[in-house]
Coordinates of C-alpha atoms in Angstrom, one line a residue:
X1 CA 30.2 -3.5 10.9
X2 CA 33.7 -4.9 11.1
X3 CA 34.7 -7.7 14.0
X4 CA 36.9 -5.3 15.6
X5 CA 34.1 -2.6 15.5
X6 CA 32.0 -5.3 17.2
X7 CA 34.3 -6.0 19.9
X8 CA 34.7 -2.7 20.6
X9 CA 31.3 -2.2 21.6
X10 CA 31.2 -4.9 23.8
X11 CA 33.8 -4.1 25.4
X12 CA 32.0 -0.3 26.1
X13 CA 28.9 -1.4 27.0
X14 CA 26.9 -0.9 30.2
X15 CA 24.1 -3.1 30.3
X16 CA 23.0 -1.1 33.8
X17 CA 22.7 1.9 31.3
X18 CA 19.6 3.0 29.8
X19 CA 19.5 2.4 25.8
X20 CA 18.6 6.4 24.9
X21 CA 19.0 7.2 21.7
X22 CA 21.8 10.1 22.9
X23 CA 23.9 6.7 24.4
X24 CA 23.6 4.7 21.5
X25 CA 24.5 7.3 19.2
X26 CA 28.0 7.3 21.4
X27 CA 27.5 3.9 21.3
X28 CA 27.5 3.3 17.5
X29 CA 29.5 6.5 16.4
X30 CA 26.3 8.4 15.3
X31 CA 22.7 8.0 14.5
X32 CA 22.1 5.7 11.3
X33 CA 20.7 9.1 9.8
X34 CA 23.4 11.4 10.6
X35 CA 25.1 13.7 7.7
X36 CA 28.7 13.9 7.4
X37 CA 29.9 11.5 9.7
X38 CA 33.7 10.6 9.6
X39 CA 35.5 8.3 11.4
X40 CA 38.7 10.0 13.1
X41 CA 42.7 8.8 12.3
X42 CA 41.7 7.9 8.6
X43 CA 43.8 9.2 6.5
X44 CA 42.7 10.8 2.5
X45 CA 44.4 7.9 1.0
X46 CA 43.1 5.0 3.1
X47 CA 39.6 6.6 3.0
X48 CA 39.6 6.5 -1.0
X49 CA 41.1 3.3 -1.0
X50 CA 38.7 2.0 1.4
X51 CA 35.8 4.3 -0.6
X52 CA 37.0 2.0 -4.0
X53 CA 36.5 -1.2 -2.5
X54 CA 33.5 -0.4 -1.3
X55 CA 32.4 1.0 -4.7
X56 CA 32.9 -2.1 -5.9
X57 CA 31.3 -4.4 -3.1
X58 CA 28.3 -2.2 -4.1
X59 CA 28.5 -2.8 -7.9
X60 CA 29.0 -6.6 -7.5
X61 CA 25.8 -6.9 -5.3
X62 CA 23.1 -8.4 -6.2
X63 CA 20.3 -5.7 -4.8
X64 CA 17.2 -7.9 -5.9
X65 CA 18.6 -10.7 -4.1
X66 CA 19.1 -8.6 -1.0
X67 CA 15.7 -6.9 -0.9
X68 CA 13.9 -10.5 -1.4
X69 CA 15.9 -11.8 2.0
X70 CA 14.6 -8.1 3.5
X71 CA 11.2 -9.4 2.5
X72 CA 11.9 -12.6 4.3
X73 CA 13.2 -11.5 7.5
X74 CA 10.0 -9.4 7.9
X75 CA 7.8 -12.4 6.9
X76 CA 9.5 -14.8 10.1
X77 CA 7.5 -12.1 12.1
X78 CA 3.3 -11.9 12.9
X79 CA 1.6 -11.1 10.0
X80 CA -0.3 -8.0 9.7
X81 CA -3.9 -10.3 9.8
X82 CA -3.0 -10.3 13.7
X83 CA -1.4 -6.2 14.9
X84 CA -0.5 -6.1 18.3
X85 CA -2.7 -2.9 19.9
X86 CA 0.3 -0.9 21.1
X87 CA 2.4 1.7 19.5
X88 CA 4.9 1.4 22.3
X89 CA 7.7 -0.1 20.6
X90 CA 7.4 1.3 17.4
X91 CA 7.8 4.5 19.0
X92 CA 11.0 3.2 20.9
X93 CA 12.4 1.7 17.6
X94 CA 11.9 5.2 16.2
X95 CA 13.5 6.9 19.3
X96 CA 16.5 4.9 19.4
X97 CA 17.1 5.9 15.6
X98 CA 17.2 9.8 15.9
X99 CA 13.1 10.2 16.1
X100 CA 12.8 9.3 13.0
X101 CA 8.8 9.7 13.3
X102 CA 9.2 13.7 14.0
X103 CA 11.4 14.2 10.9
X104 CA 8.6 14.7 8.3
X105 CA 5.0 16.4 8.1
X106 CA 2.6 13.8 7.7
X107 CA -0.9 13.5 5.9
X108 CA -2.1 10.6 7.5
X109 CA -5.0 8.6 5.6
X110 CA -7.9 5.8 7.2
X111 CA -11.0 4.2 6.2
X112 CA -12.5 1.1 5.1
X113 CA -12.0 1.8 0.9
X114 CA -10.2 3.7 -0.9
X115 CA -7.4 4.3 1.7
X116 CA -4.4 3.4 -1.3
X117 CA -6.0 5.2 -4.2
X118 CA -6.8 8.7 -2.1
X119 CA -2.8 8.2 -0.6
X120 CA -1.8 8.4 -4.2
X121 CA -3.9 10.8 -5.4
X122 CA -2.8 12.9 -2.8
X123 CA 1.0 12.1 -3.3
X124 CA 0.9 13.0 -6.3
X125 CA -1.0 16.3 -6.1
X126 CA 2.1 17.2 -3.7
X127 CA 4.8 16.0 -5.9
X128 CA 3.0 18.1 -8.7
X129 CA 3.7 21.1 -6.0
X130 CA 7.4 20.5 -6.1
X131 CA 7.6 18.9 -2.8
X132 CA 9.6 15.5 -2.6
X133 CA 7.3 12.6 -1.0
X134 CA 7.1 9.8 0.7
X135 CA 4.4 7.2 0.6
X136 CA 3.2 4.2 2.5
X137 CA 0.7 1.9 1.3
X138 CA -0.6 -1.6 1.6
X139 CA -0.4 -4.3 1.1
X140 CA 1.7 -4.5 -2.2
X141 CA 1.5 -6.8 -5.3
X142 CA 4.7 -8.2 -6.5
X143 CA 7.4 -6.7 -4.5
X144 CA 7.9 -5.0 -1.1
X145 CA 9.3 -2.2 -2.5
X146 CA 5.8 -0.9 -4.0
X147 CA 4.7 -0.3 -0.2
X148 CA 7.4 2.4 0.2
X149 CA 7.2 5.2 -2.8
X150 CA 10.2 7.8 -2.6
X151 CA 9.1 10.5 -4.8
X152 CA 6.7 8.7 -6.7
X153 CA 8.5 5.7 -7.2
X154 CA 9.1 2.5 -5.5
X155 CA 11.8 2.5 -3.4
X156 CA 15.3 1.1 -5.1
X157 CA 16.3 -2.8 -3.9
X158 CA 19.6 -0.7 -2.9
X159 CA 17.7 2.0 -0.4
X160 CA 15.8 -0.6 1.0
X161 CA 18.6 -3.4 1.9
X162 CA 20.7 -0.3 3.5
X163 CA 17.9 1.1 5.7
X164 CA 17.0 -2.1 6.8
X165 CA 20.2 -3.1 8.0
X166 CA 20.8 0.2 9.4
X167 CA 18.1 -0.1 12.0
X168 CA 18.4 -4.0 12.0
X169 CA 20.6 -3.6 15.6
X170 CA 18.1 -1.3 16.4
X171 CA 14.8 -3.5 15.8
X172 CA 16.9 -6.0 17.7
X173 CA 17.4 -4.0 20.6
X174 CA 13.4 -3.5 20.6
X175 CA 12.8 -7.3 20.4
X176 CA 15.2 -8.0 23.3
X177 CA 13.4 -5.8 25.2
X178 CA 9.8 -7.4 24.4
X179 CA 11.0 -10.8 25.0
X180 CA 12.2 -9.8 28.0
X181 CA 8.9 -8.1 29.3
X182 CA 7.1 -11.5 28.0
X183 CA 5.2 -9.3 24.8
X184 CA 6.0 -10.6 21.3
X185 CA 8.6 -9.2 19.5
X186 CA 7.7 -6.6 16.7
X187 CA 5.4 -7.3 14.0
X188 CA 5.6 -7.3 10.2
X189 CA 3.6 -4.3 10.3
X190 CA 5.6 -2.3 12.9
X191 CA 8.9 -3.7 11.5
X192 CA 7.8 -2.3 8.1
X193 CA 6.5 0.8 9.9
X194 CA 10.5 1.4 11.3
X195 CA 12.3 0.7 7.6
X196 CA 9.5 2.9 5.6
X197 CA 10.2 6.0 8.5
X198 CA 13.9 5.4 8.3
X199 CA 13.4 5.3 4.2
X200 CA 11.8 8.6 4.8
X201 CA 14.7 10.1 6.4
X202 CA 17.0 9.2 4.3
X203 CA 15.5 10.1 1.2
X204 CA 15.2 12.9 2.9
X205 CA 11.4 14.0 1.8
X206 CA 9.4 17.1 2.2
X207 CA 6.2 15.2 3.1
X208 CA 4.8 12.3 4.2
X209 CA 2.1 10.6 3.0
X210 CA 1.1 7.6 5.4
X211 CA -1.9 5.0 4.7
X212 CA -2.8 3.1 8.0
X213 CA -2.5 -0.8 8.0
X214 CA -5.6 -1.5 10.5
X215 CA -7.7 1.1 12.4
X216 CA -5.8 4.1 13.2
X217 CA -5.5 4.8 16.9
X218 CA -3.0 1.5 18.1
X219 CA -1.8 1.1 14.2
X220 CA 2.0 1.5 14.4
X221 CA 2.1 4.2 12.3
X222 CA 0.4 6.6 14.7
X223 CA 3.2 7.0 16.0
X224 CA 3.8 9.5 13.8
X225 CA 1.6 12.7 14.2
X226 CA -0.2 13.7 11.2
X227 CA -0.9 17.6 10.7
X228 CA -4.1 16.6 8.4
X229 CA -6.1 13.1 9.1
X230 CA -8.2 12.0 6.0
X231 CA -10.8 9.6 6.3
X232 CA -12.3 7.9 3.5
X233 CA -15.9 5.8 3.6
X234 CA -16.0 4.0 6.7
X235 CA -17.7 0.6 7.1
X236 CA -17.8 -2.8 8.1
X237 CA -14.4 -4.9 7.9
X238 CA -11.9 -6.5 10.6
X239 CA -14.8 -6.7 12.8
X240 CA -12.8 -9.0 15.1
X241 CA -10.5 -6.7 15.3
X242 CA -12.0 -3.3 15.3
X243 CA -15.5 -4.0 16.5
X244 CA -18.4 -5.2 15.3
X245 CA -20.2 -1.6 14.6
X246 CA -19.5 1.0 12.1
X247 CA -19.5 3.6 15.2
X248 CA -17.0 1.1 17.4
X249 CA -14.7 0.8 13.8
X250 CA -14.9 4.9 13.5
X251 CA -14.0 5.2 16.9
X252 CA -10.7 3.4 17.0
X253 CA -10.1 5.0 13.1
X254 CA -10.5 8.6 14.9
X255 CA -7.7 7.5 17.5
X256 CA -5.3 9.5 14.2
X257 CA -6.1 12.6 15.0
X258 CA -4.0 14.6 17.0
X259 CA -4.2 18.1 18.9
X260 CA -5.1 21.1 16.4
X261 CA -4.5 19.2 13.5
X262 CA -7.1 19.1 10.1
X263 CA -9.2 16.5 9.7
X264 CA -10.7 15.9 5.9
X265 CA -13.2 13.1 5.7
X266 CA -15.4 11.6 2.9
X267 CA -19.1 11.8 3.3
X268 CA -20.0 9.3 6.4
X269 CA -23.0 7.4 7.5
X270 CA -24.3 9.3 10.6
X271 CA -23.0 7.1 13.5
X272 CA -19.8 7.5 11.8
X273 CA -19.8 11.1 11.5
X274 CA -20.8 11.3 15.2
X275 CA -17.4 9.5 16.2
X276 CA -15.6 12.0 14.2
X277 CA -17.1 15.4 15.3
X278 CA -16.5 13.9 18.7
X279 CA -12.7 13.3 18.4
X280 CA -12.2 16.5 16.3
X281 CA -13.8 18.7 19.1
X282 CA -11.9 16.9 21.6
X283 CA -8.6 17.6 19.9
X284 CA -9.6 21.1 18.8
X285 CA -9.1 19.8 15.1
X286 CA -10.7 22.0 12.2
X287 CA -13.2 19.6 10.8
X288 CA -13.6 19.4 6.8
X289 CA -16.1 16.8 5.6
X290 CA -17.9 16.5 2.2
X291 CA -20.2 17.4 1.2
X292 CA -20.4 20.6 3.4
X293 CA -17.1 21.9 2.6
X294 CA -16.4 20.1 -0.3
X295 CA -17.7 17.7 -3.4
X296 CA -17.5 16.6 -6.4
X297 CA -19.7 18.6 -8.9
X298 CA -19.1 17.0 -12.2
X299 CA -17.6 13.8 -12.8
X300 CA -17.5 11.9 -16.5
X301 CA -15.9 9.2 -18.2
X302 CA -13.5 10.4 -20.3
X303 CA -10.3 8.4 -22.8
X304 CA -7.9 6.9 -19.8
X305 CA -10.0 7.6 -17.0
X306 CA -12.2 10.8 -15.9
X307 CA -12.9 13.9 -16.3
X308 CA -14.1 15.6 -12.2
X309 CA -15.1 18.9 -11.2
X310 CA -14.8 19.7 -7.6
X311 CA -15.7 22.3 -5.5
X312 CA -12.6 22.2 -2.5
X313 CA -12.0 24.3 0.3
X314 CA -10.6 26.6 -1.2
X315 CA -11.6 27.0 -4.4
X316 CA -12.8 25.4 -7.5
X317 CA -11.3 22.7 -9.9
X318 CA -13.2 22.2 -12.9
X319 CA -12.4 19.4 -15.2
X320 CA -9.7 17.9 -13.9
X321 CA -8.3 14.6 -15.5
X322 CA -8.1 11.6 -13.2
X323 CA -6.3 8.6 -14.8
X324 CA -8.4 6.1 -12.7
X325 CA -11.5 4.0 -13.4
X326 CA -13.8 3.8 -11.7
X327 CA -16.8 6.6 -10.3
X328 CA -16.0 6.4 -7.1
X329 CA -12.4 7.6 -7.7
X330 CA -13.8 11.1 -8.4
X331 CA -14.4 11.0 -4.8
X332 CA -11.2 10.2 -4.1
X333 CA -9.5 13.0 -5.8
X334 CA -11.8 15.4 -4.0
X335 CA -10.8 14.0 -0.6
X336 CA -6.8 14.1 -1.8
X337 CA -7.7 17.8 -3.0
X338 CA -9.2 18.9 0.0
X339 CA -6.2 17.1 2.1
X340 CA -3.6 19.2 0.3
X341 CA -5.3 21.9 0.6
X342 CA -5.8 21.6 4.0
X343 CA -2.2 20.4 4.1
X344 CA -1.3 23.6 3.1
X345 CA -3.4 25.8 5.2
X346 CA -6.9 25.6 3.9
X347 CA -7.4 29.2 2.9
X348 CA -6.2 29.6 -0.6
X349 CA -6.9 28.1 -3.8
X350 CA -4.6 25.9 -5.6
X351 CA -3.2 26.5 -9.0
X352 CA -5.4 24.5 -11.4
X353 CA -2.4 23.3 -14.0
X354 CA -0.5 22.0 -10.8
X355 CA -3.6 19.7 -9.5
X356 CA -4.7 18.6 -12.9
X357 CA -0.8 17.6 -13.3
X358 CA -1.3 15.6 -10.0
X359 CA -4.4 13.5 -10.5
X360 CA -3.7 13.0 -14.2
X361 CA -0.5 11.1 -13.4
X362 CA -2.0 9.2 -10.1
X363 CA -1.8 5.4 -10.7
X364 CA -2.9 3.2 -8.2
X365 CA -2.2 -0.7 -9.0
X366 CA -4.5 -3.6 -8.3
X367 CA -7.7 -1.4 -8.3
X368 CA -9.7 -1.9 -11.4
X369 CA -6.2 -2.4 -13.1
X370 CA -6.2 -3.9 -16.9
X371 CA -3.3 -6.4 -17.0
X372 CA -4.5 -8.1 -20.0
X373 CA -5.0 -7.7 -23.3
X374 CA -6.6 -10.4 -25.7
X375 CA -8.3 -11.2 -23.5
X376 CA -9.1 -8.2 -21.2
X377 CA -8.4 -9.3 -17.6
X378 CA -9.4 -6.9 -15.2
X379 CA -7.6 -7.0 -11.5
X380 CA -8.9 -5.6 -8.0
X381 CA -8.2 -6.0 -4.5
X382 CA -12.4 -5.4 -3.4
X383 CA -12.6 -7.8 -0.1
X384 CA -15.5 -6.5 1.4
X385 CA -18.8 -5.5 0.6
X386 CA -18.4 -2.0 0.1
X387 CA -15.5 -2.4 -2.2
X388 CA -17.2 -5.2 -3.9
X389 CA -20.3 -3.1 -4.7
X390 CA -18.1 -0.1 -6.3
X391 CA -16.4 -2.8 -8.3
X392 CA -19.4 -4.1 -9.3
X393 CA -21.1 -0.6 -10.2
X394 CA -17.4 0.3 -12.1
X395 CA -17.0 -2.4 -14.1
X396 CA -20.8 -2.3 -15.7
X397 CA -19.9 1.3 -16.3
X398 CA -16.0 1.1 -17.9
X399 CA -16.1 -2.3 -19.5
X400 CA -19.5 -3.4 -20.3
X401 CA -18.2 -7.1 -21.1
X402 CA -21.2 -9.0 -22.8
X403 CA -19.2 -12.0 -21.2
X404 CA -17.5 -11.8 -18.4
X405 CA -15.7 -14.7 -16.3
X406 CA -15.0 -13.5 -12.2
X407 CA -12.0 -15.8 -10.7
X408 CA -12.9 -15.0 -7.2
X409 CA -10.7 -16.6 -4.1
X410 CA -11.4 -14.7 -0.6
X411 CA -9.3 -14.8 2.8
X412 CA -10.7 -16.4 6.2
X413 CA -12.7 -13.5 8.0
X414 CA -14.3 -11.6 4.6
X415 CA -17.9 -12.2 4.3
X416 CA -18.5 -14.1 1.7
X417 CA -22.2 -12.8 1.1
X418 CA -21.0 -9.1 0.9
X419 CA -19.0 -10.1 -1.5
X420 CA -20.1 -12.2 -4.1
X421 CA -23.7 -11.0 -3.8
X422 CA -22.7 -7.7 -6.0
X423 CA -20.3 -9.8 -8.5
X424 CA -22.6 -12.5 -8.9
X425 CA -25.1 -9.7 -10.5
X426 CA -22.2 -8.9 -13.0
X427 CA -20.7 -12.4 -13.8
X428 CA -21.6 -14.6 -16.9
X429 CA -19.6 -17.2 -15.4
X430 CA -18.2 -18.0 -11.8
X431 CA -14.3 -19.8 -10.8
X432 CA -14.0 -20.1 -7.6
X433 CA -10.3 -20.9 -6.6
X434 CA -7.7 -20.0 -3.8
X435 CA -4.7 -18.0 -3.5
X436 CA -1.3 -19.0 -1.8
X437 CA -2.0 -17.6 1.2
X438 CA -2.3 -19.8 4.5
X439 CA -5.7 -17.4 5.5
X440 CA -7.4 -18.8 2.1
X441 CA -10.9 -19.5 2.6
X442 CA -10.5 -23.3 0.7
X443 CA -12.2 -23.0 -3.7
X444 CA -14.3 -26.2 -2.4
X445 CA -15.8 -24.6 1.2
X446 CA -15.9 -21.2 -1.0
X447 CA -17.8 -22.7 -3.7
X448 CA -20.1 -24.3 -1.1
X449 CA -20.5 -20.8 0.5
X450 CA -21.5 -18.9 -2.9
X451 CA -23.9 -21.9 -3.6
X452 CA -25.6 -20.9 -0.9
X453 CA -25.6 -17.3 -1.5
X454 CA -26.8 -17.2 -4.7
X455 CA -29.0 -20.3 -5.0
X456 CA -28.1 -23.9 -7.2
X457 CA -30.2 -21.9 -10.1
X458 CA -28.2 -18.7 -10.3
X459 CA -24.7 -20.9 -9.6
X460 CA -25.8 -23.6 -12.5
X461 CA -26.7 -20.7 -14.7
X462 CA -23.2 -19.0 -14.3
X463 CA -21.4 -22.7 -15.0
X464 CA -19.6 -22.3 -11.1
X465 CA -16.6 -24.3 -11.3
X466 CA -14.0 -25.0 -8.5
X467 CA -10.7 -24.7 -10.3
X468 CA -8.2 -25.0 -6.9
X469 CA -5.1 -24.1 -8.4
X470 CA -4.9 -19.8 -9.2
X471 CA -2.3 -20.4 -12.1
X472 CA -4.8 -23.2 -13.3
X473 CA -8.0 -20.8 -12.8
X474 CA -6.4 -17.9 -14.7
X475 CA -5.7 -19.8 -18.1
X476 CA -9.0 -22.0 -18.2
X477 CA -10.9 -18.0 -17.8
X478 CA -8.5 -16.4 -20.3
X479 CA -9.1 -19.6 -22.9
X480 CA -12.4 -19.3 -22.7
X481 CA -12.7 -15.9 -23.3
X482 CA -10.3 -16.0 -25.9
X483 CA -12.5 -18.7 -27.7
X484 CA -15.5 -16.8 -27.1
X485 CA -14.1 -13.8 -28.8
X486 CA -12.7 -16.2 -31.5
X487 CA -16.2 -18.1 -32.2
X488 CA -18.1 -15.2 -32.1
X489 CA -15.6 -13.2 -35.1
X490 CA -16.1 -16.7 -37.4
X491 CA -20.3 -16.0 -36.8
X492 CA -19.6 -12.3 -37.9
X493 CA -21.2 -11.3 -34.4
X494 CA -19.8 -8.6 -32.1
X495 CA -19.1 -10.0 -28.7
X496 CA -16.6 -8.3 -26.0
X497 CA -15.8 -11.1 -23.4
X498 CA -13.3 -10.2 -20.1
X499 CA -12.3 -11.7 -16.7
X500 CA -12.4 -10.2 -13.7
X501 CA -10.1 -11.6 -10.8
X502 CA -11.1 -10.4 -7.6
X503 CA -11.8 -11.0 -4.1
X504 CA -8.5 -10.9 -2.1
X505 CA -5.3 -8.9 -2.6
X506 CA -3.4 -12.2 -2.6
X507 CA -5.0 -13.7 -5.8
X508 CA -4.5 -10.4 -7.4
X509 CA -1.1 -10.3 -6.7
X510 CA -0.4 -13.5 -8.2
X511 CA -2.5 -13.0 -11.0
X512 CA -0.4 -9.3 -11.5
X513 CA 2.6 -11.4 -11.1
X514 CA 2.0 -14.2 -13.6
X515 CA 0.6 -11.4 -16.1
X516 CA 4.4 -9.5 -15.8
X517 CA 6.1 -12.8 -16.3
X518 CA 4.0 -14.4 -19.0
X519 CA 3.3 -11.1 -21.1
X520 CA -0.5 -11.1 -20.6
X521 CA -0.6 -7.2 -22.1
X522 CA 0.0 -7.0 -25.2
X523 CA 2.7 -4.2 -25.9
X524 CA 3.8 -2.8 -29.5
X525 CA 7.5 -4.1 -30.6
X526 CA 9.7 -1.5 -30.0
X527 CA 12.6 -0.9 -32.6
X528 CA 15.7 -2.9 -32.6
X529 CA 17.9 -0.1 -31.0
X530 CA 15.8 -0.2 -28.1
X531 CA 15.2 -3.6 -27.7
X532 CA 17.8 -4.0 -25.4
X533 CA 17.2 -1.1 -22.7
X534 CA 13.5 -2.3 -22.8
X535 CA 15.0 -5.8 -21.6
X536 CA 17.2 -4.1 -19.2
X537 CA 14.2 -2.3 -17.2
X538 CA 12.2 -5.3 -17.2
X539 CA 15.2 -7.5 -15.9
X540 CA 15.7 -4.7 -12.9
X541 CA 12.0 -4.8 -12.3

């Protein structure tokens, strides 16, 4: 916005008048989202004069750059550890922009696992229909931009940088009038909520497809209102947060569904289920829950993932490839089938070739995600004891390592005994170390935690070691196993050896990280004459 422009507006403005969004759109010209908006008294040739040095501000920007100081103005805010329980000023932030949050269906997804790999699975079952998407997830791995998918893919550096400072004056306006009502400003969380449903709109998508940050009825995103809620397996986690009961936690997780919409819901413990009847017969939702009204009824390993059978709600899917490890993610392409399905009305049968299309090109990164080659290192966000177990239970059942090394590093609040009580039972050998995050539990108090856990025996015979430093923990567990693999070739004995990094979404990130940069996966050398464009993605990666 120009100086002029600026002074212009405060010269116009009324601080006695109340900021709707119908005054700040006269305010500002238009809302950020509006379509075909010209300025008046520019003339044809001043516009494309103007237009071509703009073009070229544009092409001599350096969008990476930009989106990394996006990143940062979000992380001056309250991280998403500590979510204020309000949706009052995300809903305002929306408001002022054009109500953003009513331009979009939504499929709205909560639990306690699974939540990112269902919200794919799901995505991409809709894109497979044709429909264009949008997809929020967290928390991501490398980049920002993988929280906010566009049709299937993470939103551009450019896209991101111009939504966020179109609703930047808008988030301001917001803050103001927290600070002035003594309530904090807006969180990352609700921030981030604001850019992805102004991302959303611009696109513009057909659908949204929403994964809650905490809980579900004061998350910021429930603001929105979702026309199917999907609930996957509900337990234990963010007790201080969401209570200290599976029932309490189910409870504030049913708060996301709204007045006749569907509600799809993996097979619950019965306190659980109990919470979600409840709310559905409250808000006269139609209930679908597995394994009454659907399931799986086949599921196999199969080369690159599964093959799953499931019976939906409308009709049966047999064989369907599912490109993710993992048993329990047949589960979650039954819930993501029986979403779209409800999503689309719940009486008819989808096409078959369209689904299988969908879950065969799901990815979901950071969940039992082979970054590594030579050796084999294994990443996965588990940090509880539910995801913990199924990581356990998945690994023993894809891998099989007759060695395998677990780098584990956990965040303040986790319970340490849920954890490491299943990966213990899988390990050969135990590092315990520590991500870059402030909420890391400390490798020496961690390691002092997991000696108690598992006994001075057990932690003797699985060589523990506190190795503080994640880059430094990384190399000693891919050495090792590298030398293991090595020694064992020179005896003429078979021996498959692996790491496992695990334990907090923070140490997996900078272990996916360090993999991209150092060139942990081994990839085949392309020929000379594509050399180049292969450098070229990577560099805009």
């Amino acid at each position: 916005m120009s100086n002029e422009r600026e002074n212009n507006l405060d010269d116009e403005f009324d601080p006695n008048e109340e900021l709707t969004a119908e005054y700040l759109i006269k305010m500002f010209g238009g809302a950020p989202f509006d379509e075909g908006h010209e300025e008046e008294g520019v003339t044809d040739e001043e516009l494309s004069e103007r237009e071509l040095a703009e073009r070229e501000r544009l092409d001599n920007t350096d969008w990476r750059a930009e989106a990394d100081e996006v990143y940062e103005e979000l992380m001056t805010r309250v991280g998403e550890a500590q979510p204020e329980p309000r949706l009052g000023p995300t809903r305002r932030a929306c408001q002022l922009l054009g109500d953003i949050h009513e331009a979009w269906p939504m499929i709205h997804i909560t639990g306690t696992n699974g939540k990112s790999s269902t919200a794919r699975l799901t995505e991409s079952i809709l894109r497979a229909h044709g429909l264009r998407t949008g997809l929020l997830t967290s928390p991501h791995l490398i980049r920002l931009n993988e929280r906010i998918g566009i049709d299937g893919a993470p939103i551009t550096d450019e896209r991101l940088v111009a939504n966020w400072r179109d609703i930047e004056p808008f988030i301001a306006i917001v803050d103001n009038e927290l600070e002035v009502a003594g309530e904090p400003r807006l969180t990352f969380f609700e921030a981030l909520t604001v850019l992805a449903f102004a991302c959303f709109t611009d696109a513009p998508i057909d659908v949204a497809v929403v994964e809650v940050g905490m809980g579900g009825e004061w998350d910021s995103t429930n603001v929105a209102d979702g026309s199917v809620a999907v609930f996957t397996p509900i337990s234990l986690d963010h007790q201080d947060r969401l209570g200290n009961t599976v029932a309490e936690i189910a409870s504030t997780k049913a708060g996301i569904i709204k007045p006749s919409a569907a509600v799809v819901t993996a097979a619950q413990v019965p306190e659980v289920m109990d919470q979600l009847r409840r709310a559905a017969q409250l808000q006269e939702a139609t209930l679908y829950s597995e394994p009454e009204k659907f399931a799986v009824t086949a599921d196999q390993m199969a080369v690159g993932g599964r093959l799953v059978s499931v019976r939906g709600i409308a009709g049966q899917y047999d064989d369907l490839p599912v490109a993710l490890a993992g048993d329990y993610q047949a589960h979650n392409a039954a819930l993501a089938i029986a979403a779209v399905e409800a999503f689309f009305g719940g009486e008819r049968q989808l096409d078959y070739d369209t689904v299988a299309q969908g879950t065969a090109s799901a990815v979901s990164p950071g969940r039992l995600d082979l970054i590594g080659t030579d050796p084999a290192v294994i990443i996965d966000a588990a940090h509880n004891p539910h995801g913990a177990a199924h990581l356990a239970q998945a690994m023993t059942e894809t891998y099989n390592f007759d060695e395998l090394t677990v780098v584990l590093g956990v965040l303040q609040g986790k319970s340490v005994a849920g954890i490491i009580k299943p990966l213990a039972s899988i390990a050969s050998r135990l590092i315990i170390t520590e991500s870059d995050s402030p909420r890391a539990i400390p490798a020496w108090e961690l390691a002092d935690e997991v000696r108690e856990i598992i006994g001075e025996e057990a932690s003797a015979q699985k060589r523990l070691e506190i190795i503080e430093r994640a880059q430094d923990a990384f190399d000693t567990a891919r050495r090792e196993a590298t030398d293991a693999a090595v020694l064992a070739d020179r005896e003429g004995r078979p021996l498959s050896a692996g790491v496992l990094i695990t334990g907090s979404i923070t140490l997996v990130g900078e272990a996916a990280a360090l993999a991209l940069e150092d060139g942990w996966k081994a990839q085949a050398t392309p020929p000379d004459d594509e050399t180049e464009q292969l450098d070229e993605q990577e560099d805009e990666w």
